[in-house]
Amino acid sequence: MWADTYERDIGDILALQDDVASAIAGQIENHLGGPKPLTLAKTPAISPEAYETYLKANYYLDQFDLQKSIEYYSQVIKLDPDYAPAYAHMADAYFFLGFFSAIPPQQAWGKVKELGVLAVAKDDQLPEGHAALASAKLHYDWDFGGAEKEFKRAIDLNPNNADIRHGYAH
């Protein structure tokens, strides 16, 4: 059931991950007799160098080394200006800088809004982009209805994202 061979160019490593994940999900679905086909999120194309830098940025964001994560996300954007997840996650870093008053909150949330708009403009199907917009609408614009709409859109796109649900709970 699990043995198969996949070959791709190293530049297509993310497409390879998508292929393997889809094949495994399909096998599980067939085995369990799922009622409807599973839909997996598509991974945006990115160069290996930009992706490695993105992973470093995510590591530093997870460690709450927010300035360092922003530096790495900025590098990702220089390497691949169309990679929407970098904008969305950099927005998270700025959100936390503002939340903890490491920089003036209004300055931080203005940056969250700017990055959220860019993320959604580059990929309207990116839940984290809509979550960034929701945070900006909530904390910067005081637009509670708009924030709720963006949070609901993000949850519709990925109902399993606990971080987005946590943000919506506030």
Coordinates of C-alpha atoms in Angstrom, one line a residue:
M1 CA 0.0 0.0 0.0
W2 CA 2.8 2.5 0.9
A3 CA 5.5 1.5 -1.6
D4 CA 5.8 3.8 -4.6
T5 CA 8.5 5.7 -6.5
Y6 CA 8.4 9.4 -7.2
E7 CA 11.0 11.3 -9.3
R8 CA 11.2 15.1 -9.7
D9 CA 13.8 17.7 -10.3
I10 CA 15.2 19.2 -7.0
G11 CA 13.5 22.5 -8.0
D12 CA 10.2 20.8 -7.8
I13 CA 10.6 19.4 -4.3
L14 CA 7.4 21.0 -3.1
A15 CA 5.4 19.5 -6.0
L16 CA 6.9 16.2 -5.0
Q17 CA 5.7 16.7 -1.4
D18 CA 2.2 17.4 -2.8
D19 CA 2.3 14.3 -5.0
V20 CA 3.3 12.1 -2.1
A21 CA 0.7 13.6 0.2
S22 CA -2.0 13.3 -2.4
A23 CA -1.1 9.7 -3.0
I24 CA -1.1 8.8 0.7
A25 CA -4.4 10.7 1.3
G26 CA -6.0 8.8 -1.6
Q27 CA -4.8 5.5 -0.3
I28 CA -6.2 6.3 3.2
E29 CA -9.4 7.4 1.7
N30 CA -9.8 4.2 -0.4
H31 CA -8.9 2.1 2.7
L32 CA -11.4 3.9 4.9
G33 CA -14.1 4.4 2.3
G34 CA -14.4 8.1 2.8
P35 CA -17.7 9.7 1.7
K36 CA -16.0 12.4 -0.4
P37 CA -12.6 13.0 -2.0
L38 CA -10.1 14.7 0.2
T39 CA -9.0 18.1 -1.0
L40 CA -5.4 19.0 -0.1
A41 CA -4.1 22.6 -0.2
K42 CA -1.8 23.3 -3.0
T43 CA 1.7 24.3 -2.1
P44 CA 2.8 27.5 -4.0
A45 CA 5.9 27.0 -6.2
I46 CA 9.1 28.4 -4.8
S47 CA 12.8 28.0 -5.4
P48 CA 14.7 25.7 -3.1
E49 CA 16.8 28.6 -1.8
A50 CA 13.8 30.7 -1.0
Y51 CA 12.0 27.7 0.6
E52 CA 15.0 27.0 2.8
T53 CA 15.1 30.7 3.9
Y54 CA 11.3 30.5 4.5
L55 CA 11.8 27.5 6.8
K56 CA 14.4 29.4 8.8
A57 CA 12.0 32.4 9.0
N58 CA 9.3 30.1 10.4
Y59 CA 11.8 28.6 12.9
Y60 CA 12.6 32.0 14.2
L61 CA 9.0 33.0 14.3
D62 CA 8.2 29.8 16.3
Q63 CA 11.0 30.7 18.7
F64 CA 9.6 34.3 19.1
D65 CA 12.8 35.8 17.7
L66 CA 10.6 38.1 15.8
Q67 CA 13.2 40.5 14.4
K68 CA 15.2 37.6 13.0
S69 CA 12.1 36.0 11.5
I70 CA 11.3 39.4 9.7
E71 CA 14.8 39.5 8.3
Y72 CA 14.4 36.0 6.9
Y73 CA 10.9 36.7 5.5
S74 CA 12.3 39.8 3.9
Q75 CA 15.0 37.6 2.2
V76 CA 12.3 35.2 1.0
I77 CA 10.4 38.1 -0.5
K78 CA 13.5 39.4 -2.3
L79 CA 14.1 35.9 -3.7
D80 CA 10.5 35.3 -4.6
P81 CA 8.3 38.4 -4.4
D82 CA 5.2 36.3 -5.3
Y83 CA 5.4 33.8 -2.4
A84 CA 2.3 34.9 -0.4
P85 CA 3.0 32.8 2.7
A86 CA 6.1 34.9 3.5
Y87 CA 4.0 38.1 3.6
A88 CA 1.3 36.4 5.8
H89 CA 3.8 35.0 8.3
M90 CA 5.8 38.3 8.4
A91 CA 2.5 39.9 9.3
D92 CA 2.3 37.4 12.3
A93 CA 5.8 38.6 13.4
Y94 CA 4.7 42.2 13.3
F95 CA 1.5 41.4 15.1
F96 CA 3.4 40.0 18.0
L97 CA 5.8 42.9 18.1
G98 CA 2.8 45.2 18.4
F99 CA 1.0 42.9 20.8
F100 CA 3.9 42.9 23.2
S101 CA 4.7 46.6 22.6
A102 CA 8.2 45.9 21.3
I103 CA 7.3 48.5 18.7
P104 CA 4.4 51.0 18.8
P105 CA 1.3 48.9 18.3
Q106 CA -0.3 51.2 15.7
Q107 CA 2.9 51.0 13.7
A108 CA 3.0 47.2 14.0
W109 CA -0.7 46.7 13.1
G110 CA -0.3 49.1 10.1
K111 CA 2.4 46.8 8.9
V112 CA 0.2 43.7 9.6
K113 CA -2.5 45.3 7.4
E114 CA 0.0 46.1 4.6
L115 CA 1.4 42.6 4.6
G116 CA -2.0 41.0 4.8
V117 CA -3.2 42.9 1.8
L118 CA -0.2 41.8 -0.2
A119 CA -0.5 38.2 0.9
V120 CA -4.2 38.0 -0.2
A121 CA -3.4 39.9 -3.4
K122 CA -0.8 37.3 -4.3
D123 CA -2.9 34.3 -3.2
D124 CA -6.6 34.8 -2.3
Q125 CA -6.8 31.1 -1.2
L126 CA -4.2 31.5 1.5
P127 CA -5.9 31.2 4.9
E128 CA -3.0 32.9 6.8
G129 CA -3.3 36.0 4.5
H130 CA -7.0 36.4 5.4
A131 CA -6.1 35.8 9.1
A132 CA -3.5 38.6 8.9
L133 CA -6.2 40.9 7.3
A134 CA -8.6 39.9 10.1
S135 CA -6.1 40.9 12.8
A136 CA -5.4 44.2 11.1
K137 CA -9.1 44.9 10.8
L138 CA -9.6 44.0 14.4
H139 CA -6.7 45.8 16.0
Y140 CA -5.9 48.6 13.6
D141 CA -9.1 49.5 11.9
W142 CA -11.5 48.5 14.7
D143 CA -13.6 47.0 12.0
F144 CA -15.2 44.1 13.9
G145 CA -17.5 43.0 11.1
G146 CA -14.7 43.1 8.6
A147 CA -12.4 41.1 11.0
E148 CA -15.1 38.5 11.5
K149 CA -15.6 38.2 7.7
E150 CA -11.9 37.6 7.1
F151 CA -11.6 35.2 10.0
K152 CA -14.5 33.2 8.6
R153 CA -12.9 33.2 5.2
A154 CA -9.6 31.9 6.6
I155 CA -11.4 29.2 8.6
D156 CA -13.4 28.2 5.4
L157 CA -10.1 27.8 3.6
N158 CA -8.5 25.8 6.4
P159 CA -10.9 24.7 9.2
N160 CA -8.0 22.8 10.9
N161 CA -5.8 25.8 11.5
A162 CA -5.8 26.2 15.3
D163 CA -3.9 29.5 15.2
I164 CA -6.6 31.1 13.0
R165 CA -9.3 29.7 15.3
H166 CA -7.5 31.1 18.3
G167 CA -7.3 34.5 16.6
Y168 CA -11.0 34.4 15.8
A169 CA -11.8 33.5 19.4
H170 CA -10.5 36.9 20.5

